[in-house]
Short mmCIF file of N, CA and C and ligand atoms in Angstrom, two decimals:
data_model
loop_
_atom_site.label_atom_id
_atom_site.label_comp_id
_atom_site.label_asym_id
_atom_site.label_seq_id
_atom_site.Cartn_x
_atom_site.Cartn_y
_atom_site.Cartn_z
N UNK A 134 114.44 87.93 80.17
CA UNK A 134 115.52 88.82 80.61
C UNK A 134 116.04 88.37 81.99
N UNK A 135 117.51 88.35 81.79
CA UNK A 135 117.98 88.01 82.99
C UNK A 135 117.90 89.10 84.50
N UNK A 136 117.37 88.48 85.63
CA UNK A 136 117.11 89.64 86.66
C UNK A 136 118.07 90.42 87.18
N UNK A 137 117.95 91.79 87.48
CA UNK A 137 119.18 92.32 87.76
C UNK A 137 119.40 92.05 89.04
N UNK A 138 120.92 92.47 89.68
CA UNK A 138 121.11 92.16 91.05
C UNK A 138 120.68 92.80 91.69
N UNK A 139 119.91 94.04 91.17
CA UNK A 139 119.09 95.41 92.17
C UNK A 139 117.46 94.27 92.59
N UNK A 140 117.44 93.91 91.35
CA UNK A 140 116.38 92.38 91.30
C UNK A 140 116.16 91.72 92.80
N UNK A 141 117.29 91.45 92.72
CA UNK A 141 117.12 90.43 93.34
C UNK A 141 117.48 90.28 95.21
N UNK A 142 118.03 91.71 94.93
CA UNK A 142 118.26 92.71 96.02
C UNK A 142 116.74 92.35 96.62
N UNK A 143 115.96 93.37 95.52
CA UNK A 143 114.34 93.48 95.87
C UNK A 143 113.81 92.46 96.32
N UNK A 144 113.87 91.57 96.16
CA UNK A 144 112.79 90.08 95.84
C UNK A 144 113.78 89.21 97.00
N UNK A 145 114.70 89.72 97.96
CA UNK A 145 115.38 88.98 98.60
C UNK A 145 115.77 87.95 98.63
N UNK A 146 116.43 87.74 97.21
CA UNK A 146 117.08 86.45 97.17
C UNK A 146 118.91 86.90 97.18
N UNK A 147 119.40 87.52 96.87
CA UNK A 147 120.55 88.05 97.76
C UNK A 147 120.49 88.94 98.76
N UNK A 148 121.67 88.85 99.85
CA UNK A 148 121.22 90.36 100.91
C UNK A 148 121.89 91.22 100.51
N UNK A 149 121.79 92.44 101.39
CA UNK A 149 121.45 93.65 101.14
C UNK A 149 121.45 94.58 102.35
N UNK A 150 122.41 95.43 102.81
CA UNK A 150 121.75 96.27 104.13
C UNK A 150 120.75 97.23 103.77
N UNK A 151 119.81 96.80 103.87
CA UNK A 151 118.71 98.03 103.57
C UNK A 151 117.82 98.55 104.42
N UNK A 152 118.14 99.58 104.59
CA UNK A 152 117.42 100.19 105.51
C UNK A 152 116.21 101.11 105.64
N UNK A 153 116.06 101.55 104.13
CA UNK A 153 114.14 101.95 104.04
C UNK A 153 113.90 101.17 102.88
N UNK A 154 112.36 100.97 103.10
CA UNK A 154 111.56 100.50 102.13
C UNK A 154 110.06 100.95 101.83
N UNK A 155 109.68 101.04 100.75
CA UNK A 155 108.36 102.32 100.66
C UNK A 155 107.51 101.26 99.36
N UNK A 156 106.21 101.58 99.30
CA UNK A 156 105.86 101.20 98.02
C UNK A 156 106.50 101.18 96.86
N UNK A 157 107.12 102.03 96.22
CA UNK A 157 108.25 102.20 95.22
C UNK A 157 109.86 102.06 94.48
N UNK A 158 109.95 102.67 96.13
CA UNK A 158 111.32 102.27 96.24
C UNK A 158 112.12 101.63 97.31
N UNK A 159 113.05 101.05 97.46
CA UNK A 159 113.93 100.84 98.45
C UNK A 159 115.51 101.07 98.65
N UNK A 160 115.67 101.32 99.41
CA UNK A 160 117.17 102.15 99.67
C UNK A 160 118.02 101.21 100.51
N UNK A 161 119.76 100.98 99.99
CA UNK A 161 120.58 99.98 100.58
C UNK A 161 121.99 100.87 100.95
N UNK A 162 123.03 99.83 101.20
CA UNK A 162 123.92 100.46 101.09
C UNK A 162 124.75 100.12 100.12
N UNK A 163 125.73 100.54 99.14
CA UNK A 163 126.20 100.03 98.00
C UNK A 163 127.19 99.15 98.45
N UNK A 164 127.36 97.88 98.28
CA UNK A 164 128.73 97.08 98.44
C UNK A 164 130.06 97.60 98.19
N UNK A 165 130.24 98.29 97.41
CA UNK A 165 131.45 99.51 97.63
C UNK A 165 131.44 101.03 97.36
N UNK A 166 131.42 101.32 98.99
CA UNK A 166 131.38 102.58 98.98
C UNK A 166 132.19 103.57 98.41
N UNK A 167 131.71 105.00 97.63
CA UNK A 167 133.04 105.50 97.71
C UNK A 167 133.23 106.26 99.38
N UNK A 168 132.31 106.31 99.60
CA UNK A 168 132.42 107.04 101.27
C UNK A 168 131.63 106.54 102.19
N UNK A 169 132.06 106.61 103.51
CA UNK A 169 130.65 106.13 104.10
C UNK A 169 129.24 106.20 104.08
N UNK A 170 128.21 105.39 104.11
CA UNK A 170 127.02 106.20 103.94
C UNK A 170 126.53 106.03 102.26
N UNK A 171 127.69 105.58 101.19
CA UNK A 171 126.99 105.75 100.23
C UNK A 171 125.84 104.65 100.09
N UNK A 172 125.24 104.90 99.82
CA UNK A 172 123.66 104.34 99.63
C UNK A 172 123.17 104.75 97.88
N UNK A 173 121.94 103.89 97.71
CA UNK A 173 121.32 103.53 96.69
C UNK A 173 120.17 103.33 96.24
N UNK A 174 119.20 104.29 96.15
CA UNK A 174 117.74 104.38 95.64
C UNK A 174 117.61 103.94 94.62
N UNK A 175 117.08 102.64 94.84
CA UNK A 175 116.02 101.57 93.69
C UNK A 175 114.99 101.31 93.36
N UNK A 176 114.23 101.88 92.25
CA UNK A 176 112.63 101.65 92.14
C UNK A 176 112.56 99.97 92.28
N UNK A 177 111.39 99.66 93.00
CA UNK A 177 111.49 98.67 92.77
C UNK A 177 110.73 97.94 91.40
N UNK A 178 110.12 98.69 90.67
CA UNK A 178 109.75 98.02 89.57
C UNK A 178 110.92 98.54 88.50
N UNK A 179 111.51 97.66 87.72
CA UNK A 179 112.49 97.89 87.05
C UNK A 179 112.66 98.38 85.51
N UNK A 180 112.91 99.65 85.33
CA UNK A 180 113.73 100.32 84.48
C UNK A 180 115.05 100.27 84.38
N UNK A 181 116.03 100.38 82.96
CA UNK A 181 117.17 100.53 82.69
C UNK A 181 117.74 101.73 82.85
N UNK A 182 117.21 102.76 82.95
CA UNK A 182 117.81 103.85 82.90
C UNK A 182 116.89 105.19 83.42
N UNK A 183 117.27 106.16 83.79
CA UNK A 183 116.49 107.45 84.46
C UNK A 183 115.26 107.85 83.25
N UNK A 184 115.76 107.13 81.79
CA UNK A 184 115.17 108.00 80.38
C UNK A 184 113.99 107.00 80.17
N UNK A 185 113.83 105.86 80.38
CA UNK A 185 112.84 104.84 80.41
C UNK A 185 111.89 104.86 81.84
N UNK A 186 112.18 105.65 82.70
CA UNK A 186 111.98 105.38 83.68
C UNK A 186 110.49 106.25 83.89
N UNK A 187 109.38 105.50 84.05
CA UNK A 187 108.09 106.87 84.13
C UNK A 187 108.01 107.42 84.98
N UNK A 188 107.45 108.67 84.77
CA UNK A 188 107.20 109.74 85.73
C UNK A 188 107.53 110.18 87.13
N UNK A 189 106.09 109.09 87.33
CA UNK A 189 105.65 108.38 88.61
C UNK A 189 106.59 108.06 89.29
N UNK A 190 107.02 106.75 88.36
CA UNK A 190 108.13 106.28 89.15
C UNK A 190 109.73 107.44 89.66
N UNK A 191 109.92 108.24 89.03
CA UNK A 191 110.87 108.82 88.85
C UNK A 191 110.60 110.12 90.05
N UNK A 192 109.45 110.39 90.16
CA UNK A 192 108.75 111.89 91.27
C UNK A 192 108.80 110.82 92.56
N UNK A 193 109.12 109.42 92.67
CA UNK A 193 109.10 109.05 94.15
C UNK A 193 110.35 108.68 94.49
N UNK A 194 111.43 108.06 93.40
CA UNK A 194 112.85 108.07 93.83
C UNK A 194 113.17 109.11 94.11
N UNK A 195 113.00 110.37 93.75
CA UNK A 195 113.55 111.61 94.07
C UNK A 195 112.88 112.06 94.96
N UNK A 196 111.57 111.72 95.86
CA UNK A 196 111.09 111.99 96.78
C UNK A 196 111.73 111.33 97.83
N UNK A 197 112.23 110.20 97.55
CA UNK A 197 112.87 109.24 98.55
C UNK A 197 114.30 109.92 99.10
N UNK A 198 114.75 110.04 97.59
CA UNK A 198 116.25 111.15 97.97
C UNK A 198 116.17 111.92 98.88
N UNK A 199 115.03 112.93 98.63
CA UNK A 199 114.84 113.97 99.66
C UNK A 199 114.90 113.74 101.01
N UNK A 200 114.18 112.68 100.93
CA UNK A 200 113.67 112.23 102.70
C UNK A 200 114.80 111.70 103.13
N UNK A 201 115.73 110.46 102.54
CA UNK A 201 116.45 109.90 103.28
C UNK A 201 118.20 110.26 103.22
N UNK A 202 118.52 111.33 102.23
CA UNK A 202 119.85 111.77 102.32
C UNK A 202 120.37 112.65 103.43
N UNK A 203 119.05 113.26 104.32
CA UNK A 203 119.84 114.22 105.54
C UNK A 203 119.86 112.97 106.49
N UNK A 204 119.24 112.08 106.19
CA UNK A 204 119.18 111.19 107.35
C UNK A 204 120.23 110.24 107.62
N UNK A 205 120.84 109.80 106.13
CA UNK A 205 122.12 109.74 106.23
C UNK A 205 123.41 110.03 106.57
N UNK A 206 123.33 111.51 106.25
CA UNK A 206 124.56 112.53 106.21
C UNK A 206 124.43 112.33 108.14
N UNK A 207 123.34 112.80 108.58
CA UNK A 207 123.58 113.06 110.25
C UNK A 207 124.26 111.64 110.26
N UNK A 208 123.57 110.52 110.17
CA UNK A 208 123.71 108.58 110.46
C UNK A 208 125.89 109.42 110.59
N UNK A 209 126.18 109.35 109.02
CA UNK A 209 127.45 109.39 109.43
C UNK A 209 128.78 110.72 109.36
N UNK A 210 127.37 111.89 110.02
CA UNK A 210 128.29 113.28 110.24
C UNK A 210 128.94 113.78 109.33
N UNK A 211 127.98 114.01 107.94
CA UNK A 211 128.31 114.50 106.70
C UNK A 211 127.66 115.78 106.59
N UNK A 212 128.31 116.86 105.67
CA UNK A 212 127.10 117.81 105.66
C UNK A 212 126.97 117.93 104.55
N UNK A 213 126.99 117.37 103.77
CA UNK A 213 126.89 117.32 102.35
C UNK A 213 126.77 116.19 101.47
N UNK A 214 126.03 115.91 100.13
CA UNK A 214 126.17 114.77 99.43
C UNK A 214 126.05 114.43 98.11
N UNK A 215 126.58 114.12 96.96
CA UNK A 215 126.66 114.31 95.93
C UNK A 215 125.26 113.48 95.74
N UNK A 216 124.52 113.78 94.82
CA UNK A 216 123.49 112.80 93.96
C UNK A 216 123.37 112.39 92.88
N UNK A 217 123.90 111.48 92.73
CA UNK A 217 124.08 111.02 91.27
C UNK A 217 123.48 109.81 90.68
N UNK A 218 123.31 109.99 89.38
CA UNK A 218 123.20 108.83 88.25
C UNK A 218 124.01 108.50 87.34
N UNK A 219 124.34 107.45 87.39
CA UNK A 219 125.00 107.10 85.98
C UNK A 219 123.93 106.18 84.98
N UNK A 220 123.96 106.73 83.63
CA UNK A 220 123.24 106.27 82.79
C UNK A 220 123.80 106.44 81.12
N UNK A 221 123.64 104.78 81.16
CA UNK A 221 124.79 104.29 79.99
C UNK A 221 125.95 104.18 80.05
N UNK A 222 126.70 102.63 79.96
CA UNK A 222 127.67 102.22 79.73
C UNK A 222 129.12 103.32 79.99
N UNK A 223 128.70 103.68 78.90
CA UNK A 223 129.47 105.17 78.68
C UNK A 223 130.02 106.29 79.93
N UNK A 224 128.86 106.31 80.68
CA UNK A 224 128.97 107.04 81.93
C UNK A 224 129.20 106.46 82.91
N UNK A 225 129.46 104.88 83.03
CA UNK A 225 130.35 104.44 84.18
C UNK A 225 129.03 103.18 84.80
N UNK A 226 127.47 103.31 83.96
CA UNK A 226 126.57 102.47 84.39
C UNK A 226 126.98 100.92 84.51
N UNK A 227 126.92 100.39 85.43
CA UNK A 227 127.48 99.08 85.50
C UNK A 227 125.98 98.18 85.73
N UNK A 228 125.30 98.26 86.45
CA UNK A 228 123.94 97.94 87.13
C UNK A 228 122.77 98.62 85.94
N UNK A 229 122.30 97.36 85.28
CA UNK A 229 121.25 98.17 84.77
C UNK A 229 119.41 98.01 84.73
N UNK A 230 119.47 98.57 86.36
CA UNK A 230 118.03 98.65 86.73
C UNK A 230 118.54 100.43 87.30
N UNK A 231 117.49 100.90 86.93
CA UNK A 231 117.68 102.86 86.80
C UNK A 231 117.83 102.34 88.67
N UNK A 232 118.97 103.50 88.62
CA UNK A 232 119.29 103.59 90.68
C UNK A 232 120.26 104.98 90.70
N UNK A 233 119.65 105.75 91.85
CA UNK A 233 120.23 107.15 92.13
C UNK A 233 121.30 106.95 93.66
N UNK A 234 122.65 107.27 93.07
CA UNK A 234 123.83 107.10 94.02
C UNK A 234 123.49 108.27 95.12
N UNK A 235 123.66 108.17 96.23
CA UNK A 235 123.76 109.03 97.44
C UNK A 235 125.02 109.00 98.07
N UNK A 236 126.25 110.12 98.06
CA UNK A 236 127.28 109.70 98.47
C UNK A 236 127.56 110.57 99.42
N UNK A 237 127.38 110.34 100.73
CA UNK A 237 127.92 111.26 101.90
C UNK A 237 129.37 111.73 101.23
N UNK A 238 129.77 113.36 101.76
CA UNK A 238 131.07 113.95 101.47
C UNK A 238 131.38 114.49 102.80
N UNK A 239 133.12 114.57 102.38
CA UNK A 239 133.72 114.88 103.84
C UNK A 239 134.61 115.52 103.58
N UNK A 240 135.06 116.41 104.44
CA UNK A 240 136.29 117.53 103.94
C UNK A 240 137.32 116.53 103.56
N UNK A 241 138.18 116.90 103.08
CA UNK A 241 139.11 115.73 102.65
C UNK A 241 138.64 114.34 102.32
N UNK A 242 137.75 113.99 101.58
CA UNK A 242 137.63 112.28 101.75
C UNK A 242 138.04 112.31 100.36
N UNK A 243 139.60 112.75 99.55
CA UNK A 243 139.68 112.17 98.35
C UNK A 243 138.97 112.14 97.63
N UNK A 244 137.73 111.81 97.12
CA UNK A 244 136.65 112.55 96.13
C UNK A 244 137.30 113.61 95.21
N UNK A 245 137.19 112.99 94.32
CA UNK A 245 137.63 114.54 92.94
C UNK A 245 136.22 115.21 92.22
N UNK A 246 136.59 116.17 91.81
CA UNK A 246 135.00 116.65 91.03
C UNK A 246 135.72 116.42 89.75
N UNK A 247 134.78 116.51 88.55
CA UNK A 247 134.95 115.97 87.22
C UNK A 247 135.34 117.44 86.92
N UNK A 248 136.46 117.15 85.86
CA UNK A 248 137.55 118.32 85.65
C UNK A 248 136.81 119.25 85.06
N UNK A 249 136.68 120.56 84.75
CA UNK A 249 136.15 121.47 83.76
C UNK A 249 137.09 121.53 82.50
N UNK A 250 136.46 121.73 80.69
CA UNK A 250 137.27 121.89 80.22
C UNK A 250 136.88 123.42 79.82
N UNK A 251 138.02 124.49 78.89
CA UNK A 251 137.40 125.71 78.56
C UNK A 251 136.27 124.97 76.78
N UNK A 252 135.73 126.10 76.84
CA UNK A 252 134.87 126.35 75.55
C UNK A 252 135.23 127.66 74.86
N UNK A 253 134.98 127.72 73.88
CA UNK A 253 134.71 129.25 73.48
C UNK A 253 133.13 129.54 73.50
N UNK A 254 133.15 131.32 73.83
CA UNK A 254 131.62 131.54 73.90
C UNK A 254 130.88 131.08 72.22
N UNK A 255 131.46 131.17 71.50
CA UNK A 255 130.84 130.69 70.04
C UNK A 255 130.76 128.95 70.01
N UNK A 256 131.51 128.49 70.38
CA UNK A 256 131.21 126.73 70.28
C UNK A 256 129.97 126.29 71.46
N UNK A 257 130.10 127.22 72.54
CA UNK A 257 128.89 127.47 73.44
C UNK A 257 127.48 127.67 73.15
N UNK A 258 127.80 128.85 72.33
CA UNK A 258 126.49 129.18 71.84
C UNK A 258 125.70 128.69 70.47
N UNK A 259 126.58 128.30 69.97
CA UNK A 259 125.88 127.20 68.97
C UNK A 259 125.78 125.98 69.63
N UNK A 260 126.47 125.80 70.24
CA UNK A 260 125.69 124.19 71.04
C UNK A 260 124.23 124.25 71.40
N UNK A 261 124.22 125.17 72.49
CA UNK A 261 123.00 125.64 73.17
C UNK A 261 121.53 125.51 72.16
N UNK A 262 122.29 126.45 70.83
CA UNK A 262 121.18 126.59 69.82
C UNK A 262 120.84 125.13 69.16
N UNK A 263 121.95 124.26 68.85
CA UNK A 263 121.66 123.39 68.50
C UNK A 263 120.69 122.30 69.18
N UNK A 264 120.99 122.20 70.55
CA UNK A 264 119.81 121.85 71.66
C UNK A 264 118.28 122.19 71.51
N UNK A 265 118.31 123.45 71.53
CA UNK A 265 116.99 124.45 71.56
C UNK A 265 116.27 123.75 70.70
N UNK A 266 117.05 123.65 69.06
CA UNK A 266 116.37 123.00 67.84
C UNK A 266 115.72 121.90 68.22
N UNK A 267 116.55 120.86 69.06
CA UNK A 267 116.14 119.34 68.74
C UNK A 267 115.42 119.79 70.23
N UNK A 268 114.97 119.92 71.02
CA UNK A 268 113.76 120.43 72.15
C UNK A 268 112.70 120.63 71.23
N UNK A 269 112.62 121.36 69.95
CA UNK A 269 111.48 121.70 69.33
C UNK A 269 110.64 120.14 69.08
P1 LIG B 528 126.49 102.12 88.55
O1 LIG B 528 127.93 102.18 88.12
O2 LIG B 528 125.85 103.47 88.63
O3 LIG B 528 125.69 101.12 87.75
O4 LIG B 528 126.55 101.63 90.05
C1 LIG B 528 126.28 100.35 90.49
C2 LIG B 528 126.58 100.33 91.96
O5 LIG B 528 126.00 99.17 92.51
C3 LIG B 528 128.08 100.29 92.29
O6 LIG B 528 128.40 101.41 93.11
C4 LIG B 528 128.25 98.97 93.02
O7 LIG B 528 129.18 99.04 94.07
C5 LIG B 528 126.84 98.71 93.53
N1 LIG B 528 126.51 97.30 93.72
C6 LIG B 528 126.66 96.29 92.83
N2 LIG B 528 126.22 95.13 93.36
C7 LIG B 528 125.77 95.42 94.61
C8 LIG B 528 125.20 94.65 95.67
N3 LIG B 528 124.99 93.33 95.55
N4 LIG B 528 124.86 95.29 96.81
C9 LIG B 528 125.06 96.62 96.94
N5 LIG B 528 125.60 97.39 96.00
C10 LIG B 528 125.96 96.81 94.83
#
């Protein structure tokens, strides 16, 4: 398998501004931001996606989130920050070693939120149920 560029990020054979690094994971800044500050939590042992991704590994990227997103937001006077994943093609995944987006927000910084559409409470509630089923 060819190495990913989060790969190789890790293993420093391309650079990278990165500014923490932990047994698990390491955190950069994304080559294109959508805002300042956006940054990028990477396990460093590599999974494709959040759904392959074990446990373990998954209770310390999100431990990492915790720790290093206020530390960001102050770095560049944000008070807020979206946390995201994209996972699968489909959802905009371009990079596929599992990595959680950190995106400082700013009053006005252009940023859209993803549109709402309506439902009816009946196409709702059979969805839901249909879920419930396949949980069993
Ligand atoms: P995703 O669409 O969730 O797979 O996001 C991949 C992200 O990785 C994008 O926001 C890219 O800008 C970022 N990215 C790709 N290559 C690099 C790189 N060499 N250094 C830093 N960020 C990168």
């Amino acid at each position: 398998m060819e190495k990913s560029v989060f790969a190789k990020i890790i293993d420093r054979e391309i650079p990278a501004d990165i500014f923490y690094e932990d047994e698990y994971t390491i955190v950069f800044l994304d080559a294109n931001p959508n805002t300042k500050g956006h940054s990028l939590v990477v396990p460093k042992k590599h999974f494709v996606n959040i759904f392959d991704t074990d446990e373990e590994t998954l209770l310390h990227v999100m431990k990492t989130v915790r720790k290093i997103t206020p530390v960001i937001c102050k770095a560049v006077e944000s008070e807020g920050a979206n946390i995201t994943s994209n996972n699968g093609a489909v959802a905009g995944q371009v990079v596929f070693h599992m990595h959680v987006h950190i995106i400082p927000r700013f009053t006005d910084d252009g940023l859209k939120h993803w549109e709402g559409h309506s439902i009816s409470s009946d196409e709702s509630r059979d969805l839901a149920e249909k879920i419930k089923m396949l949980l069993i």
